[in-house]
Amino acid sequence: MRTRPATHVATDDVVQPFSIERADVRGRLVRLGPALDGVLAGHAYPEAVATLLGELLVVAVASAGALKFQGTLSLQTSSDGPVPLMIAEYRAPGGDEGDTAPARLRGYARFDGPKVAAALQDGPVEHSTMQRLLGKGSLAFTVEPTPGAERYQGVTALEGPSIVESVHAYFRQSEQLDAAIRVDVGGVTRMDGSGRSQWRAGGVLIQRMPGKNYLERNDDEWRRALALVGSSGRFDLLDPTLSARDTLHLLFPEDDLRAFDPVAVEARCRCSRERVDMVLRSFPASEMAEMVVDGEIAVTCEFCHAHYRFVPADLGI
Ligand SMILES: [Zn+2]
């Protein structure tokens, strides 16, 4: 991989891989603006739901590097609360479009509006927003690799007060993954003078490099890096005026940082008429026939709300 000093880095909708050589730490800084807004806007999510889904999306983007894969990483929560399902999906660059194509991000949350409002207002005071909205359940990491590689899935319980806590529990279970993550999600006023607000998010994941036996490992440096990531309030990962470079230097002020080639991220669904056609044809003709309403089968993508309409003749029924 090509490296260069941490001076040429992109600012928004970008993953900035970096390393701190002295501490044997690799990391990924995530900065999402329009890409996050593109995934969250248009779904009429209550603010608390959009924030939780935003956290899951940043975790997906940040973890994708730590889990070493090509293909698609999806994080899915399934639980018994008023937000029973959230999916965040990160598709790594590469494949047909070439390595320089942006990574793609999509996601959605299912929610019951009145129950969300009730849970936020009347939930147990000791429960966090996540505990009130998601309830009890699980978080699954699924890697759909490029053809020829094996599908992988890991599942952990939703634990603690936040998505990030559950992810840390997952990392602890995975023996080879010594990693920590921090995420901030929020709305900020657009820079275009329109006065409208826009979703933004920032995150940083650090990972201890494997391969050294533990006598050679520098525990003090790792703990110091963990403390720097964990310390909050020193700056704002969401600040649209801070470049990724400045954010990294604020996070690790005394370190010899190296930045690797950044990866651009865009909001893009991967649904298509062909895919929907294929899914519909996987049902027996009798079941397809039952889906016909007013002479057509209408399908709406849960991720992007794209509508697809088929008349029975399209599907050979
Ligand atoms: Zn779609």
Short mmCIF file of C-alpha atoms and ligand atoms in Angstrom, two decimals:
data_model
loop_
_atom_site.label_atom_id
_atom_site.label_comp_id
_atom_site.label_asym_id
_atom_site.label_seq_id
_atom_site.Cartn_x
_atom_site.Cartn_y
_atom_site.Cartn_z
CA MET A 1 0.00 0.00 0.00
CA ARG A 2 1.26 3.46 -0.85
CA THR A 3 1.76 5.79 2.08
CA ARG A 4 2.46 9.44 2.40
CA PRO A 5 2.83 11.91 5.25
CA ALA A 6 -0.48 12.93 6.78
CA THR A 7 -0.73 16.17 4.90
CA HIS A 8 -2.83 15.29 1.85
CA VAL A 9 -6.18 14.11 3.08
CA ALA A 10 -9.72 14.60 1.84
CA THR A 11 -12.29 16.25 4.09
CA ASP A 12 -15.79 14.85 3.78
CA ASP A 13 -17.46 11.54 2.92
CA VAL A 14 -14.17 9.85 3.34
CA VAL A 15 -12.43 7.10 5.24
CA GLN A 16 -8.89 8.08 6.13
CA PRO A 17 -6.76 5.08 7.08
CA PHE A 18 -3.76 5.97 9.22
CA SER A 19 -1.12 4.42 11.39
CA ILE A 20 0.82 5.40 14.48
CA GLU A 21 4.02 3.47 13.94
CA ARG A 22 5.48 3.84 17.41
CA ALA A 23 2.35 2.40 19.01
CA ASP A 24 1.79 -0.41 16.44
CA VAL A 25 -1.63 1.04 15.86
CA ARG A 26 -3.63 1.15 12.65
CA GLY A 27 -6.77 3.20 12.42
CA ARG A 28 -9.54 4.60 10.30
CA LEU A 29 -10.96 8.05 10.64
CA VAL A 30 -14.47 8.35 9.18
CA ARG A 31 -16.02 11.66 8.16
CA LEU A 32 -19.51 11.56 6.69
CA GLY A 33 -21.55 14.53 5.48
CA PRO A 34 -23.73 14.33 2.37
CA ALA A 35 -23.32 10.52 2.20
CA LEU A 36 -24.87 10.15 5.66
CA ASP A 37 -27.54 12.73 4.90
CA GLY A 38 -28.33 10.84 1.70
CA VAL A 39 -28.97 7.62 3.63
CA LEU A 40 -30.96 9.20 6.47
CA ALA A 41 -32.98 11.84 4.62
CA GLY A 42 -36.31 10.96 3.08
CA HIS A 43 -37.28 8.33 5.65
CA ALA A 44 -38.96 10.69 8.15
CA TYR A 45 -36.99 9.12 10.98
CA PRO A 46 -37.48 10.63 14.42
CA GLU A 47 -34.22 12.34 15.37
CA ALA A 48 -33.27 9.68 17.94
CA VAL A 49 -33.80 6.89 15.37
CA ALA A 50 -31.71 8.69 12.74
CA THR A 51 -28.95 9.18 15.30
CA LEU A 52 -28.87 5.48 16.19
CA LEU A 53 -28.86 4.44 12.54
CA GLY A 54 -26.13 7.02 11.90
CA GLU A 55 -24.02 5.42 14.63
CA LEU A 56 -24.49 1.99 13.10
CA LEU A 57 -23.50 3.34 9.67
CA VAL A 58 -20.30 4.92 11.01
CA VAL A 59 -19.42 1.71 12.86
CA ALA A 60 -19.89 -0.25 9.60
CA VAL A 61 -17.62 2.12 7.69
CA ALA A 62 -14.97 2.21 10.42
CA SER A 63 -14.97 -1.56 11.09
CA ALA A 64 -14.72 -2.51 7.44
CA GLY A 65 -10.96 -1.97 7.52
CA ALA A 66 -10.38 -3.82 10.78
CA LEU A 67 -12.22 -6.90 9.58
CA LYS A 68 -10.11 -7.14 6.41
CA PHE A 69 -12.41 -8.03 3.60
CA GLN A 70 -13.52 -7.15 0.14
CA GLY A 71 -17.16 -7.13 -0.65
CA THR A 72 -19.99 -6.01 1.59
CA LEU A 73 -20.09 -5.65 5.37
CA SER A 74 -23.51 -5.33 6.92
CA LEU A 75 -24.37 -4.66 10.53
CA GLN A 76 -27.88 -5.56 11.58
CA THR A 77 -29.68 -5.09 14.86
CA SER A 78 -32.71 -7.26 15.62
CA SER A 79 -34.52 -6.48 18.84
CA ASP A 80 -37.84 -6.28 20.67
CA GLY A 81 -38.18 -2.49 21.01
CA PRO A 82 -39.98 0.16 18.92
CA VAL A 83 -37.03 0.05 16.48
CA PRO A 84 -36.96 -3.71 15.84
CA LEU A 85 -34.50 -3.68 12.95
CA MET A 86 -31.65 -1.53 11.68
CA ILE A 87 -29.30 -2.37 8.82
CA ALA A 88 -26.12 -0.52 7.87
CA GLU A 89 -24.29 -1.76 4.81
CA TYR A 90 -20.85 -0.77 3.56
CA ARG A 91 -19.67 -1.98 0.18
CA ALA A 92 -15.93 -1.74 -0.30
CA PRO A 93 -14.53 -0.27 -3.50
CA GLY A 94 -13.33 -2.71 -6.09
CA GLY A 95 -14.95 -5.38 -8.18
CA ASP A 96 -16.48 -4.36 -11.49
CA GLU A 97 -16.09 -0.64 -10.99
CA GLY A 98 -12.39 -0.75 -10.17
CA ASP A 99 -10.50 0.17 -7.01
CA THR A 100 -10.93 3.90 -7.46
CA ALA A 101 -14.75 3.82 -7.33
CA PRO A 102 -16.23 5.16 -4.09
CA ALA A 103 -17.30 2.81 -1.32
CA ARG A 104 -21.08 2.62 -1.09
CA LEU A 105 -23.24 3.10 1.91
CA ARG A 106 -26.88 2.31 2.50
CA GLY A 107 -29.06 1.50 5.47
CA TYR A 108 -32.49 1.75 6.98
CA ALA A 109 -34.37 1.39 10.24
CA ARG A 110 -37.84 -0.01 10.84
CA PHE A 111 -39.66 1.91 13.50
CA ASP A 112 -43.04 2.46 15.08
CA GLY A 113 -43.40 6.25 15.42
CA PRO A 114 -45.91 6.42 18.30
CA LYS A 115 -44.02 3.73 20.24
CA VAL A 116 -40.72 5.54 19.67
CA ALA A 117 -42.21 8.77 21.07
CA ALA A 118 -43.70 6.91 24.05
CA ALA A 119 -40.44 5.08 24.82
CA LEU A 120 -38.43 8.30 24.70
CA GLN A 121 -40.86 10.04 27.00
CA ASP A 122 -41.77 7.29 29.44
CA GLY A 123 -38.94 4.76 29.27
CA PRO A 124 -37.11 3.85 32.50
CA VAL A 125 -34.88 6.78 33.49
CA GLU A 126 -31.90 4.48 33.90
CA HIS A 127 -32.17 3.34 30.28
CA SER A 128 -30.26 5.03 27.48
CA THR A 129 -31.90 6.07 24.22
CA MET A 130 -30.59 2.90 22.60
CA GLN A 131 -31.99 0.70 25.36
CA ARG A 132 -35.36 2.44 25.15
CA LEU A 133 -35.63 2.23 21.37
CA LEU A 134 -33.96 -1.07 20.55
CA GLY A 135 -34.77 -3.05 23.68
CA LYS A 136 -33.21 -6.47 24.00
CA GLY A 137 -31.69 -8.20 21.02
CA SER A 138 -28.61 -8.85 18.97
CA LEU A 139 -26.14 -7.22 16.65
CA ALA A 140 -24.90 -9.25 13.69
CA PHE A 141 -21.81 -8.58 11.57
CA THR A 142 -22.08 -10.21 8.15
CA VAL A 143 -19.44 -10.18 5.45
CA GLU A 144 -20.60 -11.03 1.95
CA PRO A 145 -17.27 -11.36 0.25
CA THR A 146 -16.42 -11.20 -3.38
CA PRO A 147 -17.16 -14.43 -5.28
CA GLY A 148 -14.98 -17.34 -4.23
CA ALA A 149 -14.47 -16.31 -0.60
CA GLU A 150 -16.49 -17.52 2.35
CA ARG A 151 -19.42 -15.69 3.88
CA TYR A 152 -18.79 -14.84 7.50
CA GLN A 153 -21.20 -13.92 10.27
CA GLY A 154 -20.61 -13.01 13.91
CA VAL A 155 -23.37 -12.19 16.37
CA THR A 156 -23.25 -10.48 19.74
CA ALA A 157 -25.91 -9.36 22.20
CA LEU A 158 -26.89 -5.69 22.31
CA GLU A 159 -25.10 -4.68 25.47
CA GLY A 160 -24.60 -1.59 27.55
CA PRO A 161 -26.00 1.84 26.81
CA SER A 162 -24.89 2.31 23.20
CA ILE A 163 -24.19 0.69 19.85
CA VAL A 164 -20.50 1.39 20.40
CA GLU A 165 -20.53 -0.54 23.70
CA SER A 166 -22.05 -3.53 21.92
CA VAL A 167 -19.40 -3.28 19.22
CA HIS A 168 -16.66 -3.22 21.88
CA ALA A 169 -18.17 -6.37 23.36
CA TYR A 170 -18.04 -7.93 19.91
CA PHE A 171 -14.40 -6.93 19.47
CA ARG A 172 -13.56 -8.46 22.86
CA GLN A 173 -15.17 -11.74 21.80
CA SER A 174 -13.12 -11.79 18.62
CA GLU A 175 -9.77 -12.92 19.93
CA GLN A 176 -7.72 -11.44 17.14
CA LEU A 177 -9.27 -8.02 17.27
CA ASP A 178 -7.86 -5.59 19.81
CA ALA A 179 -9.75 -2.50 18.78
CA ALA A 180 -11.69 0.50 20.03
CA ILE A 181 -14.07 2.87 18.34
CA ARG A 182 -15.60 6.25 19.02
CA VAL A 183 -18.54 7.73 17.10
CA ASP A 184 -20.32 11.10 17.03
CA VAL A 185 -23.50 11.74 15.04
CA GLY A 186 -25.50 14.94 14.86
CA GLY A 187 -27.29 17.49 12.76
CA VAL A 188 -25.45 20.65 11.76
CA THR A 189 -26.58 23.69 9.83
CA ARG A 190 -25.70 23.43 6.17
CA MET A 191 -22.79 25.54 4.99
CA ASP A 192 -24.77 26.73 1.92
CA GLY A 193 -26.67 29.46 3.75
CA SER A 194 -30.03 27.71 3.30
CA GLY A 195 -30.47 27.42 7.06
CA ARG A 196 -31.44 23.75 6.68
CA SER A 197 -29.76 21.18 8.78
CA GLN A 198 -27.82 18.22 7.52
CA TRP A 199 -26.73 15.00 9.18
CA ARG A 200 -23.04 14.58 9.80
CA ALA A 201 -21.01 11.95 11.57
CA GLY A 202 -17.48 11.26 12.54
CA GLY A 203 -15.79 8.23 13.94
CA VAL A 204 -12.40 6.84 14.70
CA LEU A 205 -11.39 3.22 15.10
CA ILE A 206 -7.99 2.11 16.29
CA GLN A 207 -6.71 -1.41 16.10
CA ARG A 208 -3.66 -2.98 17.58
CA MET A 209 -1.55 -4.60 14.92
CA PRO A 210 -1.47 -8.38 15.21
CA GLY A 211 1.63 -10.47 14.68
CA LYS A 212 3.88 -9.44 17.55
CA ASN A 213 4.18 -11.78 20.47
CA TYR A 214 3.04 -10.09 23.57
CA LEU A 215 6.49 -9.65 25.13
CA GLU A 216 7.32 -7.32 22.27
CA ARG A 217 4.09 -5.41 22.53
CA ASN A 218 4.06 -1.89 23.80
CA ASP A 219 1.14 -1.91 26.23
CA ASP A 220 1.73 1.64 27.45
CA GLU A 221 1.53 3.03 23.92
CA TRP A 222 -1.67 1.07 23.21
CA ARG A 223 -3.30 2.24 26.44
CA ARG A 224 -2.29 5.80 25.64
CA ALA A 225 -3.87 5.55 22.17
CA LEU A 226 -7.04 4.08 23.74
CA ALA A 227 -7.20 6.96 26.21
CA LEU A 228 -6.82 9.51 23.42
CA VAL A 229 -9.68 7.95 21.45
CA GLY A 230 -11.84 7.61 24.54
CA SER A 231 -11.37 11.12 25.85
CA SER A 232 -14.33 13.20 24.83
CA GLY A 233 -15.09 16.87 24.82
CA ARG A 234 -11.72 17.96 23.57
CA PHE A 235 -12.97 18.57 20.10
CA ASP A 236 -15.88 17.73 17.90
CA LEU A 237 -15.62 14.96 15.33
CA LEU A 238 -18.54 16.62 13.55
CA ASP A 239 -17.00 20.06 13.07
CA PRO A 240 -17.40 20.74 9.32
CA THR A 241 -14.60 23.31 9.45
CA LEU A 242 -12.01 20.76 10.61
CA SER A 243 -10.27 18.73 7.92
CA ALA A 244 -9.62 15.03 8.44
CA ARG A 245 -5.95 15.91 8.82
CA ASP A 246 -6.63 18.46 11.56
CA THR A 247 -8.96 16.02 13.31
CA LEU A 248 -6.27 13.33 13.32
CA HIS A 249 -3.69 15.73 14.71
CA LEU A 250 -6.11 16.85 17.41
CA LEU A 251 -6.75 13.23 18.35
CA PHE A 252 -3.10 12.19 18.41
CA PRO A 253 -1.23 15.45 18.97
CA GLU A 254 2.20 14.04 19.66
CA ASP A 255 2.27 11.12 17.30
CA ASP A 256 4.08 10.39 14.09
CA LEU A 257 1.00 9.80 11.96
CA ARG A 258 1.05 8.24 8.53
CA ALA A 259 -1.97 8.54 6.31
CA PHE A 260 -2.77 6.00 3.63
CA ASP A 261 -4.82 6.61 0.50
CA PRO A 262 -8.26 7.85 1.53
CA VAL A 263 -11.40 6.03 0.37
CA ALA A 264 -14.35 8.09 -0.83
CA VAL A 265 -17.80 7.07 0.40
CA GLU A 266 -21.14 7.77 -1.27
CA ALA A 267 -24.76 7.00 -0.49
CA ARG A 268 -25.85 4.55 -3.14
CA CYS A 269 -28.32 1.70 -3.06
CA ARG A 270 -27.63 -1.47 -4.99
CA CYS A 271 -31.22 -2.32 -5.79
CA SER A 272 -32.21 -2.56 -9.46
CA ARG A 273 -35.15 -3.74 -11.51
CA GLU A 274 -33.11 -6.81 -12.48
CA ARG A 275 -32.48 -7.74 -8.83
CA VAL A 276 -36.13 -7.28 -7.86
CA ASP A 277 -37.14 -9.31 -10.91
CA MET A 278 -34.78 -12.08 -9.78
CA VAL A 279 -36.15 -12.08 -6.23
CA LEU A 280 -39.76 -12.19 -7.44
CA ARG A 281 -39.00 -15.09 -9.79
CA SER A 282 -37.59 -17.04 -6.85
CA PHE A 283 -41.18 -17.41 -5.59
CA PRO A 284 -43.50 -20.10 -6.99
CA ALA A 285 -45.87 -18.74 -9.67
CA SER A 286 -48.85 -19.24 -7.36
CA GLU A 287 -47.29 -16.99 -4.70
CA MET A 288 -46.33 -14.39 -7.29
CA ALA A 289 -49.94 -14.40 -8.49
CA GLU A 290 -51.08 -13.65 -4.92
CA MET A 291 -48.87 -10.54 -4.88
CA VAL A 292 -50.75 -8.97 -7.81
CA VAL A 293 -52.81 -5.96 -6.74
CA ASP A 294 -54.79 -3.92 -9.30
CA GLY A 295 -53.10 -5.79 -12.13
CA GLU A 296 -49.52 -5.29 -10.99
CA ILE A 297 -46.90 -6.23 -8.43
CA ALA A 298 -45.45 -3.13 -6.78
CA VAL A 299 -42.20 -3.39 -4.82
CA THR A 300 -40.59 -0.60 -2.82
CA CYS A 301 -36.93 -0.80 -1.79
CA GLU A 302 -36.67 -0.38 1.98
CA PHE A 303 -33.24 1.23 1.67
CA CYS A 304 -33.86 3.96 -0.91
CA HIS A 305 -37.64 3.94 -1.44
CA ALA A 306 -37.25 3.25 -5.16
CA HIS A 307 -40.48 1.85 -6.63
CA TYR A 308 -40.58 -1.03 -9.05
CA ARG A 309 -43.75 -2.13 -10.84
CA PHE A 310 -44.27 -5.36 -12.73
CA VAL A 311 -47.28 -6.60 -14.69
CA PRO A 312 -47.77 -10.38 -14.51
CA ALA A 313 -46.55 -10.79 -18.12
CA ASP A 314 -43.16 -9.28 -17.11
CA LEU A 315 -42.70 -12.25 -14.79
CA GLY A 316 -44.16 -14.89 -17.04
CA ILE A 317 -47.26 -15.50 -14.89
ZN ZN B 1 -32.80 0.67 -3.19
#
